[in-house]
XYZ file of C-alpha atoms in Angstrom:
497
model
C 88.594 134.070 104.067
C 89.240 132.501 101.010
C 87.696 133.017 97.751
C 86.039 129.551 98.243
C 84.693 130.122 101.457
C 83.395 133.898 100.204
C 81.345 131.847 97.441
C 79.575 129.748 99.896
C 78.865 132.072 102.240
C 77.120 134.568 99.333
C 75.648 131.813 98.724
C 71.643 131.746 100.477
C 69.331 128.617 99.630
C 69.211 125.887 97.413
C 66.076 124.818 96.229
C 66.554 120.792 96.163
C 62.940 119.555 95.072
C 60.011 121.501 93.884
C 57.755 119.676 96.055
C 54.248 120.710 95.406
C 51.961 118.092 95.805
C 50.875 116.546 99.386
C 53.089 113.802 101.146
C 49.317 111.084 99.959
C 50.459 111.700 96.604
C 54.655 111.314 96.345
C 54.297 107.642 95.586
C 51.330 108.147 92.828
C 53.872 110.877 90.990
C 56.699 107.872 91.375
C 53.801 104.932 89.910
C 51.585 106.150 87.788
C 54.200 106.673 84.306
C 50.989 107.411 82.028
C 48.100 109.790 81.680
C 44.876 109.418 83.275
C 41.753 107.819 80.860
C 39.253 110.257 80.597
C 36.668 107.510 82.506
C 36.700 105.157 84.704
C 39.432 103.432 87.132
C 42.482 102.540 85.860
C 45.560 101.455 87.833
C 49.195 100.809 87.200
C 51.927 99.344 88.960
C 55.719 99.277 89.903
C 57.632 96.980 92.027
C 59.449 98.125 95.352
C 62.440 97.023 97.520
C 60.487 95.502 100.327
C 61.174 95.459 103.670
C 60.550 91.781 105.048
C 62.767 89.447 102.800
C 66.005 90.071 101.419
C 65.682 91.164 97.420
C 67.346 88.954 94.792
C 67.127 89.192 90.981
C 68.748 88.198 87.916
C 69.720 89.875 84.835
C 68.521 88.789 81.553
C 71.266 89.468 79.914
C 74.280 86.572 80.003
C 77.775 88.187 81.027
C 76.066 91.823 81.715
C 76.861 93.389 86.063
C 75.951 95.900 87.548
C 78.078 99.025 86.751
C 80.933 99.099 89.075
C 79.903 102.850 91.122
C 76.665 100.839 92.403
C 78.488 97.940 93.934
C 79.455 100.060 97.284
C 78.131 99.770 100.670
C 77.710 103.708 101.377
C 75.115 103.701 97.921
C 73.004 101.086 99.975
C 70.544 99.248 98.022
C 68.350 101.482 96.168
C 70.481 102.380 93.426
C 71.443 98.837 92.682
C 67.682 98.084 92.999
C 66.668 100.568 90.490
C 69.335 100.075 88.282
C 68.320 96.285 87.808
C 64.457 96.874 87.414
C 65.164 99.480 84.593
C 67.683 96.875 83.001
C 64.605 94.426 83.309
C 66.265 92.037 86.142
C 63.811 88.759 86.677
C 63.235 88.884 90.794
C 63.854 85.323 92.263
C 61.326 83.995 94.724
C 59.445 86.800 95.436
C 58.699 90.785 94.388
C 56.541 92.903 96.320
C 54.097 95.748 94.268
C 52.674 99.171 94.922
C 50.127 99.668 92.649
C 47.937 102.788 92.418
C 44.201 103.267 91.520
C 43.182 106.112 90.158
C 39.229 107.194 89.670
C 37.486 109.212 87.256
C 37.581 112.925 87.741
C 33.044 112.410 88.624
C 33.238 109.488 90.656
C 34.659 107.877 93.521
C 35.582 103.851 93.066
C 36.420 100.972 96.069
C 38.986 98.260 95.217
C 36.900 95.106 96.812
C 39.613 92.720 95.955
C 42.789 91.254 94.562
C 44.265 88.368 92.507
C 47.537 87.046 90.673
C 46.805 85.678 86.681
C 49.690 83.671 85.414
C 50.840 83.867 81.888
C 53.025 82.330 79.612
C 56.273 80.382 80.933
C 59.959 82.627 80.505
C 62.898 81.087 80.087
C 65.009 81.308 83.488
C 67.299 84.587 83.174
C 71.019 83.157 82.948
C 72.665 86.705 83.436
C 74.399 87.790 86.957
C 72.655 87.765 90.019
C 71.891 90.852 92.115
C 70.429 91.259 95.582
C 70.449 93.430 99.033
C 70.797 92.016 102.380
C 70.664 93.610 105.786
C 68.101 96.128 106.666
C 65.977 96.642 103.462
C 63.902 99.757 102.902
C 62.294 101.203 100.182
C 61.174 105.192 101.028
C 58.021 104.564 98.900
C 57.128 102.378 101.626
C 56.813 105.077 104.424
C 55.028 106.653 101.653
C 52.334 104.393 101.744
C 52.112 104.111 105.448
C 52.248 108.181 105.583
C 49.496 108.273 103.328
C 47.067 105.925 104.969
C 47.462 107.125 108.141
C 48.950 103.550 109.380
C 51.310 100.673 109.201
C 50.359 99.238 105.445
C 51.061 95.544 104.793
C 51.331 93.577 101.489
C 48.369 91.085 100.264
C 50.465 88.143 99.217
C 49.145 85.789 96.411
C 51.196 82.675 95.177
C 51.220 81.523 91.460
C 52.360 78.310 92.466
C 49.817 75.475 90.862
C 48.289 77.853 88.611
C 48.018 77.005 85.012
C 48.646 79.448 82.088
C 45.802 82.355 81.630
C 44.402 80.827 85.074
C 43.707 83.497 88.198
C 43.710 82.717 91.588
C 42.074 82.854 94.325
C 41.087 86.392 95.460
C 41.713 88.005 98.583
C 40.084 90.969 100.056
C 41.926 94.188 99.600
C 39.752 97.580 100.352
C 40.755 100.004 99.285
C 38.954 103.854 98.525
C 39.624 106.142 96.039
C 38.287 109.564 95.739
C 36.683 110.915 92.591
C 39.376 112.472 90.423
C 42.172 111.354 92.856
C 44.515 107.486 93.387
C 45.094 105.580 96.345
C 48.110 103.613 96.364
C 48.338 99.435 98.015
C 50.494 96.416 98.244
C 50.976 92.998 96.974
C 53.703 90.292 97.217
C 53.530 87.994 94.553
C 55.499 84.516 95.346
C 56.233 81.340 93.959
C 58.641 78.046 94.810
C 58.910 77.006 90.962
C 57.497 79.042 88.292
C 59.482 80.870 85.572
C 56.400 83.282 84.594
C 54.732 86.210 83.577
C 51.894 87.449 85.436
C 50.123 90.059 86.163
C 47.440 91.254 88.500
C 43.747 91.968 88.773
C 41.417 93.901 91.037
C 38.024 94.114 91.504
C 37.248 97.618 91.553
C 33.328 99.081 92.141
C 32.258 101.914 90.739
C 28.871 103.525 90.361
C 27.417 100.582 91.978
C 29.150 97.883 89.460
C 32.075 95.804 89.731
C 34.881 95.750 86.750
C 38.051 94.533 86.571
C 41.250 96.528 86.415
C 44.776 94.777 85.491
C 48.177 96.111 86.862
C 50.966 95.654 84.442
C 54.345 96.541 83.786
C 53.078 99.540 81.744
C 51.055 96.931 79.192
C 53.357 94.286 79.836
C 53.435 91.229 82.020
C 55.766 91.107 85.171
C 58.201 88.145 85.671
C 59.225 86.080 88.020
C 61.939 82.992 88.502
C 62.009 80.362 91.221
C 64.197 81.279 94.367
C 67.898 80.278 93.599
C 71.404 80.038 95.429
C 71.179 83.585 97.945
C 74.491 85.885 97.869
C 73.644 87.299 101.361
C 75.424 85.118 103.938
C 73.876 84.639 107.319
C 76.737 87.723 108.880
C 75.604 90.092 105.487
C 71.404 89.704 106.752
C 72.410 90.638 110.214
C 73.948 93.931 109.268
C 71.726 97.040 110.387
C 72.482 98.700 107.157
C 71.971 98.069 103.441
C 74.847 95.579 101.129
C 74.349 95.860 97.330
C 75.577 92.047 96.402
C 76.610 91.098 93.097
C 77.451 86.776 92.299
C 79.791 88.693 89.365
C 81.325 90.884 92.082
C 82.189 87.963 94.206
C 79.331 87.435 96.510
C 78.623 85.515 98.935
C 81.850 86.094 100.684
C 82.838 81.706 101.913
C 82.481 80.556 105.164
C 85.470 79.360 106.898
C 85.358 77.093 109.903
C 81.756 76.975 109.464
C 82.156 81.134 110.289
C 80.742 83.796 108.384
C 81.354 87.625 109.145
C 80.425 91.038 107.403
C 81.574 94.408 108.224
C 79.830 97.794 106.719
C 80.350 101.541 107.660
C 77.199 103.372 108.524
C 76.802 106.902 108.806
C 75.394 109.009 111.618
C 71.287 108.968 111.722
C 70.392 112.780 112.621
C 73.605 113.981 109.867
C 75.874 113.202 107.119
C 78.667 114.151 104.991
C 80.803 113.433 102.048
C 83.638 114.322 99.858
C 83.953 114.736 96.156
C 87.176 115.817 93.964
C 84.195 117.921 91.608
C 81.924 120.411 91.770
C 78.434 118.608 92.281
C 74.673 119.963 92.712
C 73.006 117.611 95.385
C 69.900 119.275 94.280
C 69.377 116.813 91.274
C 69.092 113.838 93.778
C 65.573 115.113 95.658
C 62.401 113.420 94.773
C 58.541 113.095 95.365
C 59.519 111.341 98.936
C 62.061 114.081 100.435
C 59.284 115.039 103.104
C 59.942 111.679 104.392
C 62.062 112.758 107.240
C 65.940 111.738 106.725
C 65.403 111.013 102.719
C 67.059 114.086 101.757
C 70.050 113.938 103.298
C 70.319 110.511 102.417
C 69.696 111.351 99.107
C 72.376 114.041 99.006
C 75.016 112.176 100.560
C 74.289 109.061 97.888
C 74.062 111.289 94.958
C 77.854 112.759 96.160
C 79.142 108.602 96.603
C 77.372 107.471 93.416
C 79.217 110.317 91.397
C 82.908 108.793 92.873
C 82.925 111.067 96.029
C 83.501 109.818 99.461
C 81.631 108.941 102.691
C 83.123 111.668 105.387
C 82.424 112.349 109.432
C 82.289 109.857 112.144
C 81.095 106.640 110.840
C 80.034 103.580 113.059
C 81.728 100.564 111.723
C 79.723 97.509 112.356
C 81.279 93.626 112.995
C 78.776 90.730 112.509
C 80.248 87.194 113.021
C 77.851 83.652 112.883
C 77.904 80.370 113.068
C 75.969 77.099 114.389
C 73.735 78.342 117.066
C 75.035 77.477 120.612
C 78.549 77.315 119.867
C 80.093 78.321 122.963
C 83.952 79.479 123.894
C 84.691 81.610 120.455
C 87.325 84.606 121.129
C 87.295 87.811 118.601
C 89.817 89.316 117.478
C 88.918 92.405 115.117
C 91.240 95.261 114.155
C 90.314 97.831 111.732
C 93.652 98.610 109.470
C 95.092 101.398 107.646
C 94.947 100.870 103.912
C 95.474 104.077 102.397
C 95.918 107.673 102.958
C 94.814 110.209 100.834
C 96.235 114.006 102.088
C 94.314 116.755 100.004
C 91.088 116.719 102.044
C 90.539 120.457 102.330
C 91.070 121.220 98.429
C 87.590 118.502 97.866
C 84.579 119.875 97.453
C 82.932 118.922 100.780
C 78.520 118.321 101.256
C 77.098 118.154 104.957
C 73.169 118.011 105.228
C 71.217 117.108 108.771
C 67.829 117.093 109.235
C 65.635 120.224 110.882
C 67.418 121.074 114.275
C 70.388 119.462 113.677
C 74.046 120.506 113.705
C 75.184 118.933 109.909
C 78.716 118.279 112.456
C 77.036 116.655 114.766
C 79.123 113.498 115.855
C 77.716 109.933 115.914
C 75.689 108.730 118.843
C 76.884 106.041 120.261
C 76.198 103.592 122.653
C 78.049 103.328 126.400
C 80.992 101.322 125.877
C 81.295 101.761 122.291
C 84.892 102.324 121.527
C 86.173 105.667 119.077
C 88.471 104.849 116.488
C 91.219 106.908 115.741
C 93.406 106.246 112.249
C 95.269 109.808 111.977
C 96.574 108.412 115.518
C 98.603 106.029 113.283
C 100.516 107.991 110.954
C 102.854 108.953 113.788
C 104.064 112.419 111.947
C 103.791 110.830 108.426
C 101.089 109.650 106.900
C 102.808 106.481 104.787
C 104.025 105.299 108.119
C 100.748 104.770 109.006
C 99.909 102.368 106.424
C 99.829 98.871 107.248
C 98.976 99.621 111.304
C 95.682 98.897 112.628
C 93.433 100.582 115.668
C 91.671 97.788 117.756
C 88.199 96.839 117.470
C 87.856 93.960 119.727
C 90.924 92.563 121.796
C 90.669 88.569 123.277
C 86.877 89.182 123.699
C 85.550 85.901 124.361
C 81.589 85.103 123.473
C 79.213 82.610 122.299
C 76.903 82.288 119.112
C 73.378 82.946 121.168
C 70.693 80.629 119.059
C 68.773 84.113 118.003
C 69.623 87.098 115.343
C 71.347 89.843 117.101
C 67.255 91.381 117.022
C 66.442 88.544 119.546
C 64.411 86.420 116.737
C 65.665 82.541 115.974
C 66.862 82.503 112.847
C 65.900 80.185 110.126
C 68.854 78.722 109.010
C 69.401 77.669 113.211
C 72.333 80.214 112.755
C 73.712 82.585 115.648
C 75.106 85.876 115.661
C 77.351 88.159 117.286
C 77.999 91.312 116.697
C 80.728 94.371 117.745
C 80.493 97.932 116.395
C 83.281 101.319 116.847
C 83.128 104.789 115.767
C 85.271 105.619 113.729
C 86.759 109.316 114.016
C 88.456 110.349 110.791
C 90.727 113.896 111.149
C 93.354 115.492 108.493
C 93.406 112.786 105.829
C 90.981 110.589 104.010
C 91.448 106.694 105.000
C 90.916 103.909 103.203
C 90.334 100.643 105.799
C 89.523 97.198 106.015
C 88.511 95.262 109.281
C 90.905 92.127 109.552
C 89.137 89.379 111.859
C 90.101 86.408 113.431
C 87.878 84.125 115.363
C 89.572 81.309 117.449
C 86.582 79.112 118.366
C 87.394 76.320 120.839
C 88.846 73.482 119.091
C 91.727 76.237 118.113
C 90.973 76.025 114.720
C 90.855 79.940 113.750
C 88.937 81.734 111.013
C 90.363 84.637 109.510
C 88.974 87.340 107.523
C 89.955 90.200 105.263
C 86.599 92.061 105.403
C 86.422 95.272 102.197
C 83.784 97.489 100.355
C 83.740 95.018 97.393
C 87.193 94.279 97.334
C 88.202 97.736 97.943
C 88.792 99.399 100.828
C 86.079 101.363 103.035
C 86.776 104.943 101.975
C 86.287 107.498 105.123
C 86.699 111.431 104.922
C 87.677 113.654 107.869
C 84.148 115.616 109.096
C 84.233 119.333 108.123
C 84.402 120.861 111.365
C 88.222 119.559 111.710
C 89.760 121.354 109.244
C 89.312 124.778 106.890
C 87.746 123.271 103.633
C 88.072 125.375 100.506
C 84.664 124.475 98.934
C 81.972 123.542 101.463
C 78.144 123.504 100.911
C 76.121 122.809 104.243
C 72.315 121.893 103.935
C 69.674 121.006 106.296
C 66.365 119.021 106.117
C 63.034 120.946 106.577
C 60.639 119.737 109.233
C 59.617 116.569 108.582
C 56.698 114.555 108.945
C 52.871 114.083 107.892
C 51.281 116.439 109.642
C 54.190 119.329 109.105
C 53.457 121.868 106.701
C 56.828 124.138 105.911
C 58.584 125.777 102.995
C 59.517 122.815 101.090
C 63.094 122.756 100.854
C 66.147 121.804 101.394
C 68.494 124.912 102.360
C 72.135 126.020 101.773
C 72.911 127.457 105.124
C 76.426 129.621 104.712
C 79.142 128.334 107.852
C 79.995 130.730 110.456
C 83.176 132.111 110.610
């Protein structure tokens, strides 16, 4: 055993969150950034990365971008996200709210309804533009469905032909509060052509009268800009993971032939790993929402990325081509090549977390048919002769651009999609990869793609279980859910052998 291995395995639990208060009140910890007033309601807000448009915003700031670490596909969107509302981003088009009510500590209050004010005009923000496309979601979100026992769904209110100071219209939004305690709701506030501030107002009863409560961006307004020019091509919205986009960072990728593709790694659902050249304590990434089942580990495996480390275990890699809807006859090629080859695996500090019940090794379902990718099958004895070779990912496959999203729903744009996915199966080294495309529709004019992480290659780590790590720290997730009551943390489990 080596002295390493004897540290880890002395090693017994890691407390990752202190997570004392109930799964109802995880989001009100994350909202509410001031103390309570000694009487009466109060409320304050905080905007969210919803889950029903893609999220664009731009930076104040002329010539400012988002730090480099953020602009990778394995960090998803939240980062990004959060990074840009602290640096006071203006969303474009749309921003969706959780705001939480909180009553006095003698009575209980009822939020009756809901409206939008307008203030004064902004100028429009003329720094870089930031966004997310694919499948957006925003953890506080289950939060708020978790704590109201059901599916929770934004009130949306338009500013559009509102004048300055001027509210409109109100909409119903119930919503109970207990005496001493918050409740937590939604809004999406929208408009087609106003660079505003605004804020919003609820009607909230209490001790049978009605006052009015405003939800600010802690005493100031909120802004928004009209929609502009999206980064997410139609291929980046049909991925069924998270893409931080960035104008500055060369987003949206062109269309060629009328084509677009986008290619992202995606870890396994039930487990993940990663690398790291450091010494790092995944404990500091846990928050209010690590009940949430799967946030932990998530949160673990970002924390390990965001600090330089490395995605590791089998990934899926997923292929998303469109074009016109209809278009009939197109052939795929797709190969995933070898960029890079990194040989020290088992000297990096190595993180594997799964949730309750699950092997942390566990390898990534997939689906009948789906083909395993192999890149240590390149390096044919040595590794550098490897480089430059490519494992096949789709091979003369001929198909056609159905008129739906690959979820079955017509798209907007009257774009079609197709999409192709592999496991990939890293062993002994750590890869770097890109996915090199080539769609032949049937004119014979081709369209060929280089697809990267941000101009960078997709970085992949071999999964612990193939090889004798020096430094290894396994974790699981607790038992997750609602109703589950359980020790609340995440544990350090030492690995057999």
């Amino acid at each position: 055993m080596t002295p390493g291995r004897a540290r880890v395995r002395r090693r017994s639990t890691v407390i990752m969150a202190a997570l004392v208060l109930a799964l109802c009140s995880a989001l009100t910890v994350t909202l509410l950034r001031s103390p309570a007033p000694a009487a009466g309601p109060f409320a304050t807000g905080a905007p969210l990365l919803g889950n029903e448009e893609s999220w664009m915003a731009t930076l104040a700031e002329p010539g400012r971008r988002p730090p480099g670490e953020l602009m990778r596909d394995a960090l998803g969107c939240v980062p990004l996200f959060q990074w840009a509302t602290g640096a006071r981003a203006v969303p474009r088009g749309q921003v969706t709210l959780a705001y939480s009510v909180g009553a006095s500590p003698s009575r209980a209050a009822l939020v009756r309804g809901i409206r939008v004010v307008k203030g004064p005009d902004v100028p429009l923000p003329r720094g870089d533009d930031v966004a997310c496309a694919g499948q957006v979601a925003d953890e506080r979100l289950a939060a708020v469905t978790a704590a109201r026992g059901k599916p929770v769904q934004p009130v949306r209110l338009s500013l559009d032909g509102l004048a300055r100071g001027e509210a409109g219209s109100r909409e119903e939004a119930p919503l109970p509060v207990r005496a001493g305690g918050t409740a937590t709701g939604l809004v999406t506030v929208m408009t087609a052509a106003c660079s505003c501030a605004w804020w919003v107002e609820l009607d909230v009863e209490e001790n049978g009268g009605l006052v009015t409560v405003r939800v600010d961006d802690d005493g100031r307004p909120f802004t928004l800009a009209p929609p502009t020019t999206p980064l997410a091509t139609s291929a980046d919205q049909e991925l069924m993971a998270q893409r931080p986009l960035s104008r500055a960072a060369g987003d949206p990728q062109p269309p060629r032939a009328g084509i677009s593709a986008a290619a992202t790694l995606v870890p396994a659902s039930e487990s993940r790993q990663a690398e790291s050249d450091v010494p790092l304590d995944p404990a500091a990434a846990v928050g209010g929402e690590a009940r949430l089942g799967r946030v932990g580990c998530r949160r673990m495996y970002e924390s390990v990325v965001r600090a330089g480390g490395v995605p590791a275990g089998d990934h899926e890699i997923q292929l998303v081509v469109t074009a016109p809807a209809g278009l009939e006859g197109a052939v795929l090629d797709a190969r995933v090549r070898l960029a890079t080859v990194r040989l020290d695996a088992e000297q990096r500090y190595r993180y594997a977390c799964s949730r309750a019940g699950v092997n942390p090794h566990t390898h990534a379902a997939r689906q009948a048919g789906t083909p395993e990718l192999s890149p240590h099958t390149l390096m044919r004895g040595h590794p550098r002769q490897g480089v430059g070779l490519s494992v096949p990912l789709a091979t003369d496959e001929p198909f056609s651009f159905r008129p739906t999203g690959l979820n079955g729903v017509p798209r907007p744009d009257g774009r079609g999609a197709y999409g192709t996915a592999g496991v990939i199966v890293p062993q002994v080294a750590t890869f770097g990869l890109t996915v090199e495309v080539t769609v032949t529709l049937p004119t014979g004019e081709r369209a060929d793609f280089t697809l990267t992480d941000h101009g960078e290659p997709f970085l992949l780590g071999p999964a612990t279980d193939m090889m004798t790590p020096a430094h290894r720290e396994q974790y699981h997730e607790p038992n997750s859910g609602p109703g589950v009551h359980y020790n609340e943390e995440l544990i350090s489990r030492p690995h057999p052998g």
